[in-house]
Amino acid sequence: MAQAPALPFSKIRLSRGLAFLSGEIAFAEDDSIPEGIAAQTALVLKRIANTLGTAGLDLDDVVQVAVHLVNETDFSAFNAEYRQHFKDPLPVRTTVVARLLAPGALLEVTVTAAQRD
């Protein structure tokens, strides 16, 4: 799932002990997007975990999360699914409502993780 993007950006960059990930949208293996915020959140976080894994990291290493939701009414359902993927101490997070360029996408998530010593 951590294939190279077709657009001019890196999926992950490591610098000074930090891993910076580009925004992730819930594209399935067949490039479809599942319906519903819970399914999309779960898939996005799975894809992020897979990308982090290429650098020897996982979701426990995430220190910062930025979330772009299409619908503010999805905030509660998003939080319920999100909470299933992160342990305390939770990463710091910013959540905004935004229009996304991928039709059918309900959210985009990007993270910063700290490399282990």
GROMACS .gro file of N, CA and C in nm:
model
  351
    1MET      N    1   0.080  -0.121   0.000
    1MET     CA    2   0.000   0.000   0.000
    1MET      C    3   0.084   0.126   0.000
    2ALA      N    4   0.210   0.120   0.025
    2ALA     CA    5   0.295   0.239   0.032
    2ALA      C    6   0.358   0.267  -0.104
    3GLN      N    7   0.281   0.246  -0.211
    3GLN     CA    8   0.333   0.268  -0.345
    3GLN      C    9   0.364   0.416  -0.365
    4ALA      N   10   0.451   0.444  -0.461
    4ALA     CA   11   0.489   0.581  -0.491
    4ALA      C   12   0.369   0.657  -0.548
    5PRO      N   13   0.347   0.779  -0.504
    5PRO     CA   14   0.234   0.856  -0.555
    5PRO      C   15   0.258   0.898  -0.700
    6ALA      N   16   0.150   0.919  -0.773
    6ALA     CA   17   0.160   0.966  -0.911
    6ALA      C   18   0.182   1.116  -0.916
    7LEU      N   19   0.161   1.183  -0.806
    7LEU     CA   20   0.177   1.328  -0.798
    7LEU      C   21   0.317   1.362  -0.747
    8PRO      N   22   0.362   1.486  -0.768
    8PRO     CA   23   0.499   1.524  -0.733
    8PRO      C   24   0.519   1.553  -0.584
    9PHE      N   25   0.514   1.449  -0.503
    9PHE     CA   26   0.546   1.463  -0.360
    9PHE      C   27   0.590   1.328  -0.307
   10SER      N   28   0.656   1.332  -0.192
   10SER     CA   29   0.698   1.209  -0.125
   10SER      C   30   0.589   1.163  -0.032
   11LYS      N   31   0.573   1.034  -0.019
   11LYS     CA   32   0.474   0.977   0.073
   11LYS      C   33   0.523   0.992   0.217
   12ILE      N   34   0.655   0.976   0.238
   12ILE     CA   35   0.714   0.987   0.371
   12ILE      C   36   0.853   1.048   0.356
   13ARG      N   37   0.888   1.134   0.450
   13ARG     CA   38   1.022   1.192   0.455
   13ARG      C   39   1.070   1.183   0.599
   14LEU      N   40   1.194   1.140   0.616
   14LEU     CA   41   1.256   1.132   0.747
   14LEU      C   42   1.356   1.246   0.760
   15SER      N   43   1.349   1.317   0.872
   15SER     CA   44   1.441   1.428   0.895
   15SER      C   45   1.455   1.454   1.044
   16ARG      N   46   1.578   1.452   1.092
   16ARG     CA   47   1.609   1.490   1.230
   16ARG      C   48   1.525   1.417   1.333
   17GLY      N   49   1.509   1.288   1.313
   17GLY     CA   50   1.437   1.205   1.409
   17GLY      C   51   1.286   1.207   1.394
   18LEU      N   52   1.237   1.274   1.292
   18LEU     CA   53   1.093   1.281   1.269
   18LEU      C   54   1.058   1.220   1.134
   19ALA      N   55   0.939   1.162   1.126
   19ALA     CA   56   0.885   1.110   1.001
   19ALA      C   57   0.763   1.194   0.967
   20PHE      N   58   0.766   1.255   0.850
   20PHE     CA   59   0.657   1.339   0.802
   20PHE      C   60   0.585   1.263   0.690
   21LEU      N   61   0.454   1.246   0.703
   21LEU     CA   62   0.377   1.176   0.601
   21LEU      C   63   0.289   1.274   0.525
   22SER      N   64   0.275   1.251   0.395
   22SER     CA   65   0.181   1.328   0.315
   22SER      C   66   0.040   1.289   0.355
   23GLY      N   67  -0.055   1.372   0.317
   23GLY     CA   68  -0.195   1.344   0.346
   23GLY      C   69  -0.239   1.211   0.285
   24GLU      N   70  -0.322   1.141   0.359
   24GLU     CA   71  -0.370   1.008   0.316
   24GLU      C   72  -0.521   1.012   0.304
   25ILE      N   73  -0.569   0.959   0.191
   25ILE     CA   74  -0.712   0.945   0.164
   25ILE      C   75  -0.742   0.796   0.158
   26ALA      N   76  -0.866   0.758   0.183
   26ALA     CA   77  -0.906   0.617   0.195
   26ALA      C   78  -0.921   0.546   0.062
   27PHE      N   79  -0.814   0.537  -0.015
   27PHE     CA   80  -0.818   0.460  -0.139
   27PHE      C   81  -0.792   0.313  -0.107
   28ALA      N   82  -0.884   0.228  -0.151
   28ALA     CA   83  -0.866   0.083  -0.136
   28ALA      C   84  -0.770   0.035  -0.244
   29GLU      N   85  -0.735  -0.093  -0.239
   29GLU     CA   86  -0.642  -0.153  -0.336
   29GLU      C   87  -0.687  -0.131  -0.481
   30ASP      N   88  -0.818  -0.129  -0.504
   30ASP     CA   89  -0.871  -0.112  -0.640
   30ASP      C   90  -0.900   0.035  -0.674
   31ASP      N   91  -0.846   0.125  -0.592
   31ASP     CA   92  -0.864   0.270  -0.607
   31ASP      C   93  -1.005   0.319  -0.576
   32SER      N   94  -1.091   0.232  -0.525
   32SER     CA   95  -1.222   0.277  -0.481
   32SER      C   96  -1.208   0.339  -0.342
   33ILE      N   97  -1.312   0.409  -0.300
   33ILE     CA   98  -1.316   0.469  -0.167
   33ILE      C   99  -1.438   0.412  -0.096
   34PRO      N  100  -1.420   0.351   0.021
   34PRO     CA  101  -1.536   0.294   0.091
   34PRO      C  102  -1.633   0.402   0.136
   35GLU      N  103  -1.757   0.363   0.157
   35GLU     CA  104  -1.859   0.457   0.202
   35GLU      C  105  -1.854   0.470   0.353
   36GLY      N  106  -1.881   0.588   0.402
   36GLY     CA  107  -1.895   0.613   0.545
   36GLY      C  108  -1.765   0.658   0.610
   37ILE      N  109  -1.781   0.746   0.707
   37ILE     CA  110  -1.665   0.804   0.774
   37ILE      C  111  -1.589   0.700   0.858
   38ALA      N  112  -1.658   0.607   0.922
   38ALA     CA  113  -1.588   0.506   1.003
   38ALA      C  114  -1.500   0.418   0.916
   39ALA      N  115  -1.553   0.370   0.804
   39ALA     CA  116  -1.476   0.284   0.714
   39ALA      C  117  -1.359   0.360   0.653
   40GLN      N  118  -1.382   0.485   0.616
   40GLN     CA  119  -1.273   0.564   0.558
   40GLN      C  120  -1.166   0.596   0.662
   41THR      N  121  -1.207   0.627   0.783
   41THR     CA  122  -1.109   0.655   0.889
   41THR      C  123  -1.024   0.532   0.916
   42ALA      N  124  -1.087   0.416   0.928
   42ALA     CA  125  -1.012   0.292   0.954
   42ALA      C  126  -0.913   0.264   0.842
   43LEU      N  127  -0.954   0.281   0.717
   43LEU     CA  128  -0.865   0.254   0.605
   43LEU      C  129  -0.751   0.355   0.598
   44VAL      N  130  -0.780   0.482   0.619
   44VAL     CA  131  -0.675   0.584   0.620
   44VAL      C  132  -0.570   0.552   0.727
   45LEU      N  133  -0.615   0.518   0.846
   45LEU     CA  134  -0.519   0.490   0.954
   45LEU      C  135  -0.441   0.362   0.929
   46LYS      N  136  -0.503   0.264   0.862
   46LYS     CA  137  -0.431   0.143   0.822
   46LYS      C  138  -0.323   0.177   0.720
   47ARG      N  139  -0.357   0.261   0.623
   47ARG     CA  140  -0.259   0.301   0.521
   47ARG      C  141  -0.145   0.381   0.585
   48ILE      N  142  -0.178   0.467   0.680
   48ILE     CA  143  -0.074   0.543   0.750
   48ILE      C  144   0.016   0.449   0.828
   49ALA      N  145  -0.044   0.352   0.897
   49ALA     CA  146   0.036   0.254   0.973
   49ALA      C  147   0.130   0.178   0.880
   50ASN      N  148   0.081   0.141   0.762
   50ASN     CA  149   0.165   0.069   0.666
   50ASN      C  150   0.281   0.156   0.619
   51THR      N  151   0.256   0.281   0.591
   51THR     CA  152   0.362   0.372   0.549
   51THR      C  153   0.463   0.391   0.661
   52LEU      N  154   0.416   0.412   0.782
   52LEU     CA  155   0.507   0.425   0.896
   52LEU      C  156   0.593   0.299   0.911
   53GLY      N  157   0.533   0.183   0.887
   53GLY     CA  158   0.604   0.057   0.897
   53GLY      C  159   0.725   0.049   0.805
   54THR      N  160   0.722   0.119   0.692
   54THR     CA  161   0.838   0.119   0.601
   54THR      C  162   0.958   0.187   0.663
   55ALA      N  163   0.936   0.265   0.770
   55ALA     CA  164   1.045   0.334   0.840
   55ALA      C  165   1.067   0.275   0.979
   56GLY      N  166   1.008   0.158   1.007
   56GLY     CA  167   1.023   0.096   1.138
   56GLY      C  168   0.942   0.164   1.247
   57LEU      N  169   0.835   0.232   1.209
   57LEU     CA  170   0.751   0.304   1.303
   57LEU      C  171   0.609   0.248   1.300
   58ASP      N  172   0.528   0.290   1.396
   58ASP     CA  173   0.387   0.253   1.395
   58ASP      C  174   0.305   0.366   1.455
   59LEU      N  175   0.175   0.347   1.469
   59LEU     CA  176   0.088   0.453   1.518
   59LEU      C  177   0.124   0.499   1.659
   60ASP      N  178   0.188   0.413   1.738
   60ASP     CA  179   0.231   0.454   1.872
   60ASP      C  180   0.338   0.562   1.866
   61ASP      N  181   0.404   0.579   1.753
   61ASP     CA  182   0.510   0.678   1.736
   61ASP      C  183   0.457   0.813   1.687
   62VAL      N  184   0.329   0.820   1.653
   62VAL     CA  185   0.270   0.943   1.601
   62VAL      C  186   0.258   1.046   1.714
   63VAL      N  187   0.308   1.167   1.685
   63VAL     CA  188   0.302   1.274   1.785
   63VAL      C  189   0.208   1.387   1.744
   64GLN      N  190   0.177   1.395   1.615
   64GLN     CA  191   0.091   1.502   1.565
   64GLN      C  192   0.005   1.451   1.451
   65VAL      N  193  -0.122   1.491   1.449
   65VAL     CA  194  -0.216   1.451   1.345
   65VAL      C  195  -0.290   1.575   1.295
   66ALA      N  196  -0.304   1.587   1.165
   66ALA     CA  197  -0.388   1.691   1.104
   66ALA      C  198  -0.497   1.621   1.026
   67VAL      N  199  -0.620   1.659   1.051
   67VAL     CA  200  -0.737   1.594   0.990
   67VAL      C  201  -0.818   1.699   0.914
   68HIS      N  202  -0.853   1.665   0.792
   68HIS     CA  203  -0.942   1.747   0.712
   68HIS      C  204  -1.069   1.666   0.688
   69LEU      N  205  -1.180   1.710   0.746
   69LEU     CA  206  -1.309   1.645   0.727
   69LEU      C  207  -1.392   1.724   0.626
   70VAL      N  208  -1.464   1.654   0.542
   70VAL     CA  209  -1.552   1.719   0.446
   70VAL      C  210  -1.679   1.768   0.516
   71ASN      N  211  -1.731   1.687   0.609
   71ASN     CA  212  -1.857   1.719   0.676
   71ASN      C  213  -1.836   1.729   0.827
   72GLU      N  214  -1.867   1.845   0.883
   72GLU     CA  215  -1.851   1.859   1.027
   72GLU      C  216  -1.944   1.764   1.104
   73THR      N  217  -2.051   1.719   1.041
   73THR     CA  218  -2.142   1.625   1.107
   73THR      C  219  -2.077   1.487   1.126
   74ASP      N  220  -1.964   1.461   1.058
   74ASP     CA  221  -1.891   1.334   1.074
   74ASP      C  222  -1.795   1.336   1.193
   75PHE      N  223  -1.783   1.450   1.260
   75PHE     CA  224  -1.681   1.466   1.365
   75PHE      C  225  -1.693   1.360   1.475
   76SER      N  226  -1.811   1.338   1.526
   76SER     CA  227  -1.831   1.242   1.634
   76SER      C  228  -1.798   1.099   1.591
   77ALA      N  229  -1.849   1.057   1.476
   77ALA     CA  230  -1.823   0.921   1.426
   77ALA      C  231  -1.675   0.905   1.393
   78PHE      N  232  -1.613   1.010   1.338
   78PHE     CA  233  -1.470   1.006   1.313
   78PHE      C  234  -1.394   0.983   1.444
   79ASN      N  235  -1.426   1.061   1.547
   79ASN     CA  236  -1.358   1.048   1.676
   79ASN      C  237  -1.373   0.909   1.735
   80ALA      N  238  -1.490   0.850   1.722
   80ALA     CA  239  -1.513   0.716   1.776
   80ALA      C  240  -1.420   0.614   1.709
   81GLU      N  241  -1.406   0.620   1.578
   81GLU     CA  242  -1.317   0.528   1.508
   81GLU      C  243  -1.170   0.562   1.534
   82TYR      N  244  -1.136   0.690   1.531
   82TYR     CA  245  -0.999   0.736   1.554
   82TYR      C  246  -0.947   0.685   1.689
   83ARG      N  247  -1.031   0.694   1.791
   83ARG     CA  248  -0.990   0.654   1.927
   83ARG      C  249  -0.952   0.507   1.934
   84GLN      N  250  -1.004   0.424   1.844
   84GLN     CA  251  -0.972   0.281   1.843
   84GLN      C  252  -0.829   0.253   1.796
   85HIS      N  253  -0.763   0.351   1.736
   85HIS     CA  254  -0.633   0.330   1.674
   85HIS      C  255  -0.516   0.393   1.750
   86PHE      N  256  -0.544   0.477   1.848
   86PHE     CA  257  -0.437   0.545   1.922
   86PHE      C  258  -0.450   0.519   2.071
   87LYS      N  259  -0.334   0.502   2.134
   87LYS     CA  260  -0.328   0.482   2.279
   87LYS      C  261  -0.283   0.612   2.346
   88ASP      N  262  -0.305   0.619   2.475
   88ASP     CA  263  -0.253   0.732   2.553
   88ASP      C  264  -0.102   0.720   2.567
   89PRO      N  265  -0.027   0.826   2.561
   89PRO     CA  266  -0.075   0.962   2.540
   89PRO      C  267  -0.111   0.983   2.392
   90LEU      N  268  -0.226   1.041   2.372
   90LEU     CA  269  -0.274   1.064   2.236
   90LEU      C  270  -0.188   1.170   2.167
   91PRO      N  271  -0.177   1.161   2.034
   91PRO     CA  272  -0.105   1.266   1.961
   91PRO      C  273  -0.181   1.399   1.971
   92VAL      N  274  -0.110   1.510   1.956
   92VAL     CA  275  -0.178   1.638   1.941
   92VAL      C  276  -0.249   1.634   1.806
   93ARG      N  277  -0.358   1.711   1.794
   93ARG     CA  278  -0.435   1.700   1.670
   93ARG      C  279  -0.503   1.831   1.636
   94THR      N  280  -0.509   1.858   1.507
   94THR     CA  281  -0.587   1.968   1.452
   94THR      C  282  -0.689   1.907   1.358
   95THR      N  283  -0.814   1.949   1.370
   95THR     CA  284  -0.919   1.900   1.280
   95THR      C  285  -0.989   2.021   1.220
   96VAL      N  286  -0.999   2.022   1.088
   96VAL     CA  287  -1.066   2.130   1.018
   96VAL      C  288  -1.165   2.072   0.918
   97VAL      N  289  -1.261   2.153   0.878
   97VAL     CA  290  -1.354   2.115   0.773
   97VAL      C  291  -1.302   2.174   0.643
   98ALA      N  292  -1.291   2.091   0.541
   98ALA     CA  293  -1.232   2.135   0.414
   98ALA      C  294  -1.294   2.060   0.297
   99ARG      N  295  -1.280   2.115   0.181
   99ARG     CA  296  -1.322   2.049   0.058
   99ARG      C  297  -1.201   1.970   0.007
  100LEU      N  298  -1.220   1.843  -0.026
  100LEU     CA  299  -1.112   1.759  -0.077
  100LEU      C  300  -1.124   1.743  -0.227
  101LEU      N  301  -1.012   1.714  -0.290
  101LEU     CA  302  -1.010   1.702  -0.435
  101LEU      C  303  -1.050   1.565  -0.486
  102ALA      N  304  -1.053   1.464  -0.400
  102ALA     CA  305  -1.089   1.328  -0.441
  102ALA      C  306  -1.239   1.305  -0.421
  103PRO      N  307  -1.313   1.286  -0.529
  103PRO     CA  308  -1.457   1.262  -0.517
  103PRO      C  309  -1.486   1.140  -0.428
  104GLY      N  310  -1.577   1.157  -0.334
  104GLY     CA  311  -1.616   1.049  -0.245
  104GLY      C  312  -1.535   1.043  -0.116
  105ALA      N  313  -1.422   1.112  -0.111
  105ALA     CA  314  -1.339   1.112   0.011
  105ALA      C  315  -1.404   1.202   0.116
  106LEU      N  316  -1.416   1.150   0.236
  106LEU     CA  317  -1.475   1.225   0.346
  106LEU      C  318  -1.372   1.284   0.440
  107LEU      N  319  -1.245   1.240   0.426
  107LEU     CA  320  -1.139   1.293   0.510
  107LEU      C  321  -1.003   1.271   0.448
  108GLU      N  322  -0.909   1.351   0.494
  108GLU     CA  323  -0.768   1.334   0.462
  108GLU      C  324  -0.693   1.353   0.592
  109VAL      N  325  -0.595   1.267   0.616
  109VAL     CA  326  -0.521   1.271   0.742
  109VAL      C  327  -0.371   1.270   0.711
  110THR      N  328  -0.298   1.352   0.782
  110THR     CA  329  -0.153   1.349   0.774
  110THR      C  330  -0.096   1.344   0.916
  111VAL      N  331   0.020   1.282   0.930
  111VAL     CA  332   0.079   1.267   1.062
  111VAL      C  333   0.227   1.300   1.060
  112THR      N  334   0.277   1.329   1.179
  112THR     CA  335   0.420   1.337   1.205
  112THR      C  336   0.448   1.237   1.317
  113ALA      N  337   0.553   1.157   1.298
  113ALA     CA  338   0.590   1.057   1.398
  113ALA      C  339   0.734   1.081   1.441
  114ALA      N  340   0.766   1.041   1.562
  114ALA     CA  341   0.902   1.054   1.612
  114ALA      C  342   0.971   0.919   1.603
  115GLN      N  343   1.091   0.920   1.543
  115GLN     CA  344   1.169   0.797   1.533
  115GLN      C  345   1.216   0.756   1.673
  116ARG      N  346   1.226   0.628   1.694
  116ARG     CA  347   1.272   0.575   1.822
  116ARG      C  348   1.422   0.589   1.832
  117ASP      N  349   1.469   0.612   1.954
  117ASP     CA  350   1.614   0.623   1.976
  117ASP      C  351   1.682   0.489   1.971
   0.00000   0.00000   0.00000
